Each structure stands twice: as structure tokens, then as C-alpha cells.
Amino acid sequence: MLRSLLCLTVSLVLASAALAQDVELHRSLLRWSKDYRSGKYGEFLQGKNLQRYRPYLTDALLDRSERIGRPARLLDELEILLGMARASGRTENAELLVRAYLFEERKPPRKGAPPSWYVRNLLRKVVKGRSCPKALQAAFLDRLKRGLKGTKGSYTHAKEGEARLLLPIIGSFHNPAHRVFLQGLVESHQQALALASAEALAQLGSGVVLPTLAKLLGRLEDSEGLARVAGSILQVVRAQAPAPTEHDLNYTLDIALTRLRECKGWRSRMALVPIAQVIRSVASVPVLIGLLEEAAKGRDQAGFSGTLRSAIQEALMSLTGFYAPAYEPGKWRRFWEENKEGFKLAPLPKVNTNRGRTVSKGFFGIPVTGSRVVFILDVSGSMSQAAVGATVSRSPDGKPTGAHLTKLTRAKEELLRAVGGLAADSQFNVIFFGSQVRMWQKRLVGANLANKARLRKMLAKLQAGGGTALYDGLKAGLSMKTRRSRRSRYASQVDEVFLLSDGVPSPGLSEIWEPGQISERVKGWNLGARVRIHTVFLRTVFPRGARMRQGAMSLFAQAEKMMRELAKDSGGKFAVF
């Protein structure tokens, strides 16, 4: 009897302590939430009014998190607090997390990332995933449903921006119970809602949803929408829980091939070609050859680009195992006419897709396949340092000068080699960024001998200096014009960009400088623009014995990661030296 009473007493004490800790956690989270929504926490993140800051992790909460010690940074503290709130599984904490995730400042700063950008990224990291507690999943789903109107097939959302933020998180839960609900949202004629729902649906990894996505592909017109749905379709084609049926794959391919023939813009076609390559079928071969033939006629500049021809050629080589240049469709047609009877697809191992004609010899080993190309070069002060593995530089006649080859000198040599190999019917331009952006020409120019000589003369005088306004340089390159077109949604007709940098974007020089925010902004813009971005990162060699703070080294790692992501997100290539 005494032992039972003792056990009961211990249980009550532990339960009471746990309840007290839960109350303490909710109070701390509530205090942080109020400070965040009032703008006070944002000021703390910006280093303002820190005398008013009181830690949100009390000593009791720190003890609960295994005595980790007082965090050094505000965001480190917040990550622990948000993680504890997530793990609590309590509805009131879940609702506070959802409110914080959706919060945006009324007047964001003109330059740099707003505090809400940092907090939202931290919340994504803490919240998303299969292991998210049911209470938190329910809170996100309830918040989405709160803005919905109508019924299946006619849903609309009162706050499109809110729906776009909520749906990726809901998709990350990989909860099969959400599938039917999300399929109903994909049928919405409110395009923003349908697209975000399609992307969430694709995250579930179920091949059953493929026809739903294919129907959406069949009714979209703009290149951004087509690109987003095509990306979701490619994700579902690879699904295994369960895998899509042969019937559904053929149904999807039929729609994609129809759209390929109907669409007139090269950006839309760039989004659709990968479907014809991944859903492997003989039916794709004559359609793709027909597109190369149409491109060769040269009548429709808006309908084709060098990168589109290259993508079609790559798909054809993958499907057939045969090689012919993208610019010689007659060879493809002869091959098809001779082999179409009883034709069987090539086995999946890839053929060498770099054998085709490129527009240039390449930039740092990356082939140039575009027909409207922009090179964006970092000319900040650090580019005057010796290149990694540098030998002595040489004069134009090939004689060694005795000086070490700098990063800028090597960049000039690679640029001249790439531009020198451009075909005469190509167009190009060069943009330089240091503390400011300088455009060699206002618009793209023809790759003729006169323009190539003019560039060589200018490069001979170019010197390194200043900071690293990387975003401004990239923004200028992506908006480079060929000629004015009122009908085009995108000011630029550039189809390929080469970006070279060696360092960390400088704070304050550009509109934004956080590497993660730059990647996010460019990815969002490029969904519809379909510009292939190749990136080259030149690492910095620090002198022996030089002491670098861990934070500084981390910034270089973030910059390199950003360059890698810019290439990956656009289908480009990344090189590091």
C-alpha cells in the first residue's frame, strides 16, 4: 500500500512538473509571438534596441532541452523554442506557429531580407516533414480551409498568397489522407491555387494522381504554369507508392505531345520536352524531329532558342541512341524514315550528349548551347588575387610575364575563348559587377568579328575593384533585351546565362544580398522564363597561417552553395575552381 502511494506521489509530481514546463513553454512562445508581430523581434534581429531584449528561453526551458547552454545567436534561440513548441503537440502552440509562419511586415525594408524571411525559413525547417505532429498538421490544414470557398472543381481561396505558403508545408507531411482533398483543389480554375496544390500533391509520392496533373497541364497556357505542372508530373512519374499505371503514363504523354505541337513559345516548349524524354515512348520521336525541322526554317524566333534545340536533341538521343546535330534535322528525319518500322527504344544508359554542335567552345569547360547568351562576370577586388592552381600569366604573344595568373585574367581568357567560338548567327553580351553594374552593350549584339574584336579591346583595359553586387549583375543579365516586344511577358529573350563569381555578395550594395534569398528570387522568376543558368565559382586561397573566423568561412560556403543551386534550379551546370 505504501509503495503504491509512493509511486502515485512520484507520478503526480512528474505530471505537475511537466504541466508547469508546458505552461512555461506556451508563455515564452506567446511572448515571442507578440514581439514578432509588433515588430520588436525584427528590431532585435537587426541589432536595434537590444537593451530591451529578454531571452525567450528561460532557465527552466534550457534545462528541459538537455542543458544546451545559452544560445549565442537570436535565431539559434528561436530554433530551439520553435522545435520545443513543435514537439509539444499542443493545439495552442501549433496555432501560434501557423500565425508566425504567415506573418509579413507591412513595410518591409527597401534593401536586404526582412525579418519574416529569416523566421519563415526557420519555421519551414522546423515544421515540414513526415514526422510533424498531428496537431500541427491539423493547424496548417485548418488555416488553409478557412480561406476556401466553393466545392470540388470550383474552389477558390480568399487569400492566394496565404494558400501558396501553406500548401508546400502540407505537401511535405506526405499524408495519404490529404490526397483526395488536394486533388479537388487542383481542379480549381484559380490558377495560383491549382498550381500550388499540384506541387503539394506531387510530394505525396503516389502515381495515382498523375491523370489529375495531366488534365491541369492540358488547360494551362503560360510558360510558368506549364513549367510548374511539368515539374510535378516528372516527380510523380518516378513515384513508387504506388507507381503510375501504363495507361496513365500514355495519357499524360499524349497531352504533353499535343501541347508541344500547340505551344508557340520556346519557354513553354522547354518545360514540356523533359516529359517526352522521361515517359519513354516511340510516339515522341517524330514529334521532336518535327520541332527541329520547324526550328530550322528560321521563321519563328520566339518559338525556338538554342537551348530548346539542345534539349530536343538530348531527348532524341536518349530515346533512339542515335546521334545527329540539333541544327541538322535532315539527318534525324532520314534516320527515322529508315528505322521507324518496328522501331524499339534505346536502352536507358545515356549516350554522350555533349557530342552535338554547341554554339561555342565553352566557358570553363561548360558547353555554350544558347543562341542568345549573356556572360556575367565578377570584377570585385578579390578577383585580382591569384587563381587556384595558378601558373604565371602570359602576354598576347604567349611569352610568360612573370606575374601569377589572377582570377580576373583567367576569367578574361575563358570569356574570349567562349565568345570567339560563337556562331555568327548568335547574339551575346557581357555584364560586369563590382560595387556597381556595367553593361558592355545596352542590348544583345551579333557575334560577328567586329563585335568580338571590340570586346577583346575593352577587356584589355578592365581592372578588378570594389565589392560584390552579385544580385544586381544577375538581375541585369536576366532582363537583357534583344528588341522591344509588347506581346512578350518577359522583357528578355536571353536563353542562356553564364555567371562567374569568387566571393560573398556584399551587404548593402544590392537590393538583396542573402545567398538564400537570391536563390529564392531567381528561381521564382525563372520558373516561366526558362533561362538556363550556368555558374562558375572561383574559390579563394587563403595564405598559410591566416586565421579566418568560422562565420567568414561559412559565408563562403553559403555563396558556393547559392551558385550550385542557381545552376541546378535552371537545368544548368556548375563548376568550381
XYZ file of C-alpha atoms in Angstrom:
577
model
C 0.000 0.000 0.000
C 2.810 2.367 0.968
C 4.693 1.567 -2.249
C 1.570 2.307 -4.300
C 1.101 5.647 -2.583
C 4.756 6.493 -3.160
C 4.505 5.649 -6.867
C 1.336 7.709 -7.161
C 3.014 10.657 -5.455
C 6.017 10.487 -7.787
C 3.710 10.295 -10.818
C 1.758 13.329 -9.658
C 4.950 15.309 -9.048
C 6.295 14.443 -12.506
C 2.971 15.260 -14.140
C 2.842 18.555 -12.286
C 6.395 19.408 -13.379
C 5.609 18.516 -16.989
C 2.467 20.659 -16.888
C 4.447 23.553 -15.436
C 7.014 23.222 -18.223
C 4.242 23.151 -20.848
C 2.769 26.314 -19.366
C 6.230 27.926 -19.314
C 6.791 26.961 -22.949
C 3.453 28.401 -24.049
C 4.119 31.649 -22.185
C 7.532 32.025 -23.804
C 6.146 31.241 -27.252
C 3.262 33.662 -26.740
C 5.661 36.433 -25.631
C 7.872 35.851 -28.652
C 4.819 35.802 -30.971
C 3.620 39.163 -29.664
C 7.087 40.685 -30.005
C 7.416 39.299 -33.527
C 4.060 40.575 -34.757
C 4.630 44.007 -33.203
C 7.985 44.357 -34.951
C 10.017 44.288 -31.754
C 11.681 40.945 -32.517
C 12.536 42.151 -36.010
C 14.383 45.084 -34.450
C 16.323 42.665 -32.253
C 17.365 40.675 -35.350
C 18.583 43.909 -36.933
C 20.636 44.731 -33.828
C 18.320 47.514 -32.647
C 17.054 48.158 -29.084
C 18.888 45.102 -27.729
C 18.784 46.631 -24.248
C 15.066 45.701 -24.243
C 15.722 42.076 -25.211
C 14.876 39.375 -22.657
C 15.714 35.746 -23.552
C 12.683 33.716 -24.600
C 14.305 30.513 -23.406
C 14.059 30.657 -19.645
C 16.372 28.640 -17.404
C 13.616 26.065 -16.892
C 13.241 25.575 -20.649
C 17.008 25.362 -21.121
C 17.126 22.602 -18.511
C 14.381 20.809 -20.408
C 16.463 20.916 -23.601
C 19.280 18.918 -22.024
C 21.243 21.878 -20.677
C 22.481 23.040 -24.048
C 23.681 26.345 -22.653
C 22.573 29.850 -23.590
C 22.469 30.147 -27.421
C 24.868 32.667 -28.914
C 22.517 33.997 -31.618
C 18.887 35.066 -31.557
C 17.939 32.709 -34.391
C 19.647 29.797 -32.618
C 17.494 30.503 -29.582
C 14.385 30.771 -31.742
C 15.095 27.456 -33.472
C 15.199 25.704 -30.090
C 12.000 27.413 -28.933
C 10.122 26.567 -32.141
C 11.371 22.984 -32.023
C 10.082 22.577 -28.477
C 6.718 24.057 -29.484
C 6.504 21.609 -32.398
C 7.322 18.638 -30.173
C 4.750 19.654 -27.550
C 1.882 18.567 -29.823
C -0.374 21.165 -28.206
C -3.033 22.835 -30.358
C -2.500 26.329 -28.909
C 1.219 26.189 -29.725
C 0.505 24.862 -33.223
C -1.808 27.785 -33.955
C 0.869 30.267 -32.859
C 3.382 28.614 -35.192
C 0.988 28.861 -38.149
C 0.313 32.532 -37.435
C 4.045 33.236 -37.256
C 4.661 31.360 -40.500
C 2.130 33.518 -42.367
C 3.164 36.849 -40.855
C 4.602 39.527 -43.148
C 5.708 43.061 -42.331
C 3.519 45.881 -43.599
C 6.607 47.862 -44.611
C 9.480 45.534 -45.488
C 12.952 47.120 -45.769
C 13.952 48.528 -49.148
C 17.197 46.592 -49.065
C 18.039 43.226 -47.574
C 15.852 40.410 -46.319
C 13.000 41.308 -43.939
C 12.931 39.569 -40.523
C 9.947 37.493 -41.685
C 12.151 35.866 -44.348
C 14.539 34.528 -41.715
C 11.744 33.407 -39.392
C 9.721 31.720 -42.147
C 12.753 29.768 -43.375
C 13.422 28.655 -39.820
C 9.799 27.565 -39.411
C 9.953 25.582 -42.667
C 12.986 23.752 -41.331
C 11.299 23.013 -38.004
C 7.788 22.155 -39.200
C 7.952 20.276 -42.507
C 8.311 16.516 -42.848
C 6.538 13.237 -42.265
C 7.127 13.317 -38.519
C 5.191 16.543 -37.974
C 2.757 16.035 -35.028
C -0.909 15.600 -35.911
C -1.933 18.742 -34.045
C 0.426 20.852 -36.144
C -0.666 19.188 -39.399
C -4.269 19.891 -38.479
C -3.474 23.542 -37.709
C -1.949 24.108 -41.163
C -4.807 22.303 -42.902
C -7.479 24.170 -40.917
C -5.879 27.504 -41.764
C -5.953 26.630 -45.477
C -9.588 25.525 -45.344
C -10.551 28.726 -43.557
C -9.992 30.745 -46.746
C -11.619 28.283 -49.174
C -14.902 28.940 -50.926
C -16.952 26.728 -53.230
C -16.901 22.974 -53.742
C -14.715 20.432 -55.562
C -13.976 21.678 -59.073
C -14.875 25.265 -58.224
C -12.727 26.019 -55.177
C -11.240 29.484 -54.754
C -9.175 30.879 -51.916
C -9.762 34.318 -50.468
C -6.009 34.832 -49.901
C -3.931 33.386 -52.748
C -0.635 34.350 -51.130
C -1.573 32.548 -47.938
C -2.523 29.406 -49.857
C 0.812 29.460 -51.732
C 2.655 29.478 -48.411
C 0.563 26.799 -46.691
C 0.356 24.174 -49.438
C 4.093 23.314 -49.701
C 4.147 22.618 -45.963
C 1.004 20.467 -46.176
C 2.532 18.511 -49.059
C 5.710 17.895 -47.046
C 3.697 15.911 -44.483
C 3.341 13.097 -47.080
C -0.020 12.284 -45.514
C -2.143 9.988 -47.781
C -5.257 11.252 -46.018
C -4.751 14.635 -47.714
C -4.695 13.222 -51.274
C -8.384 13.475 -52.226
C -8.648 16.960 -50.741
C -5.610 18.176 -52.715
C -6.901 16.598 -55.937
C -10.066 18.636 -55.535
C -8.010 21.829 -55.216
C -6.022 21.042 -58.394
C -9.291 21.209 -60.348
C -9.750 24.840 -59.273
C -9.779 27.469 -62.032
C -7.959 29.838 -59.684
C -4.543 29.165 -61.203
C -2.404 30.077 -58.190
C -4.387 27.667 -56.007
C -4.343 24.878 -58.616
C -0.575 25.118 -59.189
C 0.357 25.180 -55.510
C -1.984 22.237 -54.881
C -0.423 20.283 -57.768
C 3.037 20.740 -56.277
C 1.790 19.663 -52.859
C 0.067 16.639 -54.394
C 3.275 15.572 -56.161
C 5.100 15.457 -52.833
C 2.877 12.576 -51.672
C 4.759 10.192 -53.982
C 1.636 8.475 -55.319
C 1.322 7.594 -59.016
C -2.472 7.582 -58.674
C -2.571 11.377 -59.006
C -0.906 11.513 -62.457
C -4.145 11.944 -64.507
C -5.172 14.858 -62.273
C -1.909 16.645 -63.044
C -2.120 15.778 -66.758
C -5.556 17.409 -67.026
C -4.150 20.573 -65.469
C -1.264 20.526 -67.978
C -3.818 20.373 -70.786
C -5.576 23.588 -69.808
C -2.669 25.904 -68.926
C -1.283 28.470 -71.358
C 1.550 30.398 -69.699
C 5.101 29.059 -69.516
C 5.405 29.414 -65.740
C 2.286 27.335 -65.116
C 3.371 24.697 -67.626
C 6.824 24.508 -66.048
C 5.458 24.044 -62.545
C 2.994 21.321 -63.538
C 5.598 19.607 -65.716
C 7.926 19.516 -62.714
C 5.183 17.934 -60.597
C 4.453 15.370 -63.329
C 8.114 14.346 -63.533
C 8.099 13.897 -59.762
C 5.008 11.663 -59.884
C 6.281 9.625 -62.863
C 9.073 8.413 -60.572
C 6.648 7.632 -57.723
C 6.568 4.162 -56.211
C 3.747 4.292 -53.670
C 2.152 3.149 -55.938
C 3.829 3.634 -59.330
C 1.682 5.166 -62.112
C -0.024 2.724 -64.473
C 0.977 2.351 -68.132
C -2.417 3.738 -69.129
C -1.900 6.886 -67.044
C 1.627 7.381 -68.398
C 0.401 7.179 -72.002
C -2.492 9.534 -71.229
C -0.069 12.081 -69.763
C 2.369 11.795 -72.668
C -0.426 12.308 -75.223
C -1.351 15.585 -73.554
C 2.300 16.699 -73.328
C 2.946 15.978 -77.027
C -0.229 17.809 -78.024
C 0.894 20.844 -76.014
C 4.368 20.658 -77.584
C 2.799 20.975 -81.033
C 0.344 23.690 -79.978
C 2.613 25.952 -77.911
C 4.421 28.655 -79.840
C 6.832 29.997 -77.221
C 10.234 28.369 -76.675
C 9.870 28.784 -72.914
C 6.705 26.655 -72.822
C 8.285 24.020 -75.033
C 11.374 23.899 -72.782
C 9.070 22.947 -69.912
C 7.403 20.145 -71.890
C 10.365 18.417 -73.569
C 11.543 16.640 -70.367
C 8.180 14.826 -70.136
C 8.734 13.396 -73.627
C 12.177 12.245 -72.541
C 11.201 10.689 -69.187
C 7.936 8.982 -70.263
C 9.721 6.939 -72.889
C 7.659 6.226 -76.000
C 8.229 5.825 -79.741
C 5.404 8.337 -80.244
C 7.680 11.169 -79.060
C 10.353 10.671 -81.733
C 8.521 12.052 -84.833
C 7.093 14.944 -82.815
C 10.533 16.012 -81.591
C 12.072 15.670 -85.066
C 9.237 17.807 -86.431
C 10.120 20.543 -83.944
C 13.768 20.542 -85.067
C 12.586 20.840 -88.672
C 10.321 23.742 -87.766
C 13.204 25.459 -85.958
C 15.487 25.059 -88.988
C 13.108 27.124 -91.128
C 14.077 30.126 -89.004
C 10.728 31.887 -89.349
C 9.718 31.808 -85.687
C 12.360 33.413 -83.448
C 10.020 33.412 -80.425
C 9.203 29.723 -80.823
C 12.753 28.404 -80.615
C 16.074 29.014 -78.916
C 19.477 27.368 -78.915
C 18.819 25.789 -75.538
C 15.469 24.387 -76.744
C 17.118 22.755 -79.763
C 19.765 21.300 -77.461
C 17.083 19.910 -75.108
C 15.191 18.320 -78.030
C 18.406 16.785 -79.359
C 19.229 15.365 -75.920
C 15.751 13.809 -75.665
C 16.040 12.279 -79.144
C 19.486 10.838 -78.414
C 18.177 9.327 -75.183
C 15.166 7.739 -76.903
C 16.898 6.498 -80.067
C 20.563 6.013 -79.196
C 21.323 7.789 -82.491
C 23.428 10.933 -82.818
C 22.862 13.819 -85.192
C 23.391 17.564 -84.622
C 20.441 19.632 -83.416
C 20.989 22.020 -86.330
C 20.767 19.260 -88.970
C 17.198 17.887 -88.714
C 17.505 16.257 -92.142
C 19.796 13.615 -90.658
C 17.242 12.918 -87.925
C 14.446 12.638 -90.492
C 16.424 10.210 -92.673
C 17.246 8.072 -89.640
C 13.587 7.942 -88.648
C 12.239 7.115 -92.109
C 14.739 4.274 -92.431
C 14.068 2.790 -88.978
C 10.512 3.637 -87.915
C 9.032 0.260 -88.884
C 9.262 -1.901 -85.766
C 11.454 0.682 -84.043
C 12.458 -0.089 -80.456
C 13.619 2.480 -77.932
C 17.279 2.593 -76.947
C 18.209 1.170 -73.532
C 18.307 3.689 -70.711
C 22.109 4.098 -70.287
C 22.886 7.588 -71.525
C 24.682 8.322 -74.747
C 27.200 11.145 -74.840
C 25.011 14.234 -75.152
C 27.993 16.594 -75.456
C 28.824 15.405 -78.986
C 26.288 17.674 -80.612
C 27.129 21.030 -82.096
C 27.447 23.725 -79.470
C 27.378 27.393 -80.301
C 30.829 27.887 -78.712
C 33.889 26.070 -77.444
C 32.662 26.550 -73.887
C 33.247 28.633 -70.765
C 35.337 26.972 -68.035
C 34.545 23.633 -69.629
C 30.768 24.208 -69.795
C 29.404 23.982 -73.374
C 27.559 27.010 -74.748
C 24.358 25.852 -76.456
C 22.232 29.002 -76.352
C 21.686 31.340 -79.270
C 21.152 34.465 -77.118
C 23.840 34.318 -74.439
C 24.861 36.656 -71.613
C 28.093 36.345 -69.630
C 28.017 37.919 -66.144
C 31.444 38.389 -64.554
C 32.511 39.357 -61.052
C 35.200 42.075 -61.220
C 35.334 42.858 -57.477
C 38.649 43.494 -55.744
C 39.141 39.854 -54.778
C 39.306 38.892 -58.472
C 42.825 40.398 -58.530
C 44.043 37.548 -56.314
C 45.915 34.565 -57.733
C 43.699 31.877 -59.220
C 43.630 28.446 -57.576
C 46.457 26.380 -59.040
C 47.625 29.456 -60.949
C 50.727 29.420 -63.099
C 52.410 32.515 -64.475
C 50.349 34.611 -66.844
C 51.336 35.139 -70.472
C 51.327 38.084 -72.825
C 49.239 38.011 -76.055
C 52.236 36.579 -77.941
C 52.455 33.648 -75.494
C 55.535 34.763 -73.541
C 55.452 34.481 -69.710
C 55.198 37.813 -67.881
C 56.473 36.549 -64.530
C 53.253 37.509 -62.736
C 50.865 34.960 -61.266
C 47.666 34.368 -63.208
C 44.885 36.221 -61.396
C 41.287 35.109 -61.234
C 40.256 38.037 -63.429
C 42.909 37.234 -66.041
C 41.725 33.659 -66.221
C 38.092 34.806 -66.486
C 39.040 37.093 -69.399
C 40.818 34.259 -71.206
C 37.837 31.924 -70.788
C 35.424 34.638 -71.905
C 37.396 35.399 -75.064
C 37.627 31.696 -75.873
C 33.859 31.233 -75.442
C 32.897 34.362 -77.392
C 35.457 33.585 -80.083
C 33.687 30.317 -80.796
C 30.174 31.779 -81.028
C 28.428 31.216 -84.341
C 27.816 34.315 -86.449
C 24.027 33.960 -86.139
C 24.225 34.018 -82.319
C 23.813 37.078 -80.112
C 25.650 37.871 -76.886
C 26.534 40.471 -74.292
C 28.772 40.779 -71.235
C 27.912 42.300 -67.858
C 30.459 43.138 -65.155
C 29.661 43.694 -61.493
C 31.782 45.063 -58.679
C 30.263 47.695 -56.431
C 28.200 48.700 -59.472
C 26.970 47.011 -62.636
C 28.491 47.810 -66.027
C 26.983 46.544 -69.259
C 29.328 46.182 -72.213
C 26.444 46.894 -74.604
C 22.895 48.060 -73.891
C 21.423 45.124 -75.810
C 22.462 41.780 -77.178
C 24.696 42.143 -80.229
C 25.576 39.856 -83.110
C 28.540 37.520 -82.650
C 30.378 38.929 -85.678
C 34.119 39.523 -85.956
C 33.815 43.264 -85.325
C 31.976 42.820 -82.012
C 34.382 40.099 -80.881
C 37.345 42.397 -81.597
C 35.620 45.269 -79.771
C 35.173 43.065 -76.686
C 38.834 41.986 -76.735
C 39.952 45.621 -76.820
C 37.731 46.535 -73.873
C 38.846 43.551 -71.758
C 42.487 44.593 -72.119
C 41.690 47.707 -70.044
C 39.416 46.029 -67.474
C 40.627 46.115 -63.851
C 39.299 44.498 -60.668
C 37.995 46.588 -57.775
C 35.087 47.206 -55.417
C 32.521 44.986 -53.728
C 30.294 42.176 -54.989
C 26.864 43.388 -56.159
C 26.045 39.915 -57.467
C 22.257 40.166 -57.446
C 22.286 43.420 -59.426
C 24.558 41.852 -62.038
C 22.368 38.781 -62.324
C 19.209 40.869 -62.489
C 20.653 42.952 -65.333
C 21.667 39.834 -67.241
C 18.314 38.135 -66.924
C 16.493 41.218 -68.217
C 18.829 41.809 -71.181
C 16.822 42.765 -74.265
C 17.128 41.926 -77.921
C 14.360 44.090 -79.273
C 11.190 45.542 -77.819
C 8.169 43.267 -77.853
C 4.875 44.331 -76.341
C 3.453 40.836 -76.675
C 6.166 39.138 -74.607
C 5.594 38.831 -70.872
C 9.362 38.690 -70.387
C 11.483 41.688 -71.384
C 14.357 39.370 -72.210
C 14.796 36.792 -74.952
C 18.062 35.543 -73.395
C 18.104 31.747 -73.299
C 21.448 31.070 -71.581
C 23.443 32.848 -68.869
C 26.952 32.205 -67.553
C 27.569 33.655 -64.077
C 31.086 33.792 -62.602
C 31.941 34.927 -59.074
C 34.544 34.274 -56.415
C 33.008 35.550 -53.225
C 30.185 36.532 -50.948
C 27.567 39.078 -52.101
C 28.362 42.366 -50.348
C 25.740 43.639 -47.857
C 24.126 46.911 -48.830
C 25.250 47.127 -52.451
C 22.278 45.307 -53.984
C 18.571 45.163 -53.300
C 19.190 41.774 -51.668
C 22.427 40.024 -50.702
C 21.491 36.977 -48.616
C 22.557 33.943 -50.726
C 19.381 32.037 -49.857
C 17.162 34.960 -50.789
C 18.975 35.434 -54.111
C 18.423 31.747 -54.974
C 14.754 32.007 -54.000
C 14.139 35.199 -56.009
C 15.863 33.937 -59.172
C 14.169 30.531 -59.009
C 10.738 32.160 -58.749
C 11.384 34.473 -61.710
C 12.935 31.745 -63.846
C 10.026 29.299 -63.481
C 8.446 30.852 -66.538
C 11.467 32.477 -68.184
C 13.267 29.101 -68.556
C 16.713 30.699 -68.896
C 19.447 28.112 -68.415
C 21.912 29.493 -65.861
C 25.416 28.025 -65.656
C 27.582 29.090 -62.728
C 31.325 29.114 -62.095
C 32.668 29.662 -58.571
C 36.336 30.554 -58.136
C 37.445 29.619 -54.654
C 39.755 31.884 -52.671
C 43.120 30.577 -51.468
C 43.901 31.927 -48.014
C 47.579 32.371 -47.058
C 49.123 29.751 -44.821
C 48.650 30.583 -41.183
C 45.826 33.012 -41.916
C 43.077 32.787 -39.347
C 39.551 33.005 -40.640
C 36.601 33.262 -38.336
C 34.211 30.343 -38.604
C 31.458 32.760 -39.623
C 33.511 34.087 -42.542
C 34.262 30.596 -43.801
C 30.557 29.795 -43.504
C 29.708 32.781 -45.722
C 31.974 31.496 -48.490
C 30.327 28.073 -48.184
C 26.883 29.705 -48.458
C 27.959 31.636 -51.560
C 29.241 28.456 -53.219
C 26.009 26.662 -52.301
C 23.987 29.510 -53.832
C 25.921 29.243 -57.105
C 25.335 25.496 -57.160
C 21.581 25.963 -56.543
C 21.221 28.638 -59.248
C 22.570 26.166 -61.793
C 20.611 23.179 -60.526
C 17.272 25.019 -60.391
C 17.586 26.173 -64.015
C 18.944 22.965 -65.553
C 22.406 24.486 -65.904
C 25.851 23.234 -64.979
C 28.023 24.233 -62.006
C 31.814 24.327 -61.980
C 34.178 25.208 -59.136
C 37.878 26.008 -59.367
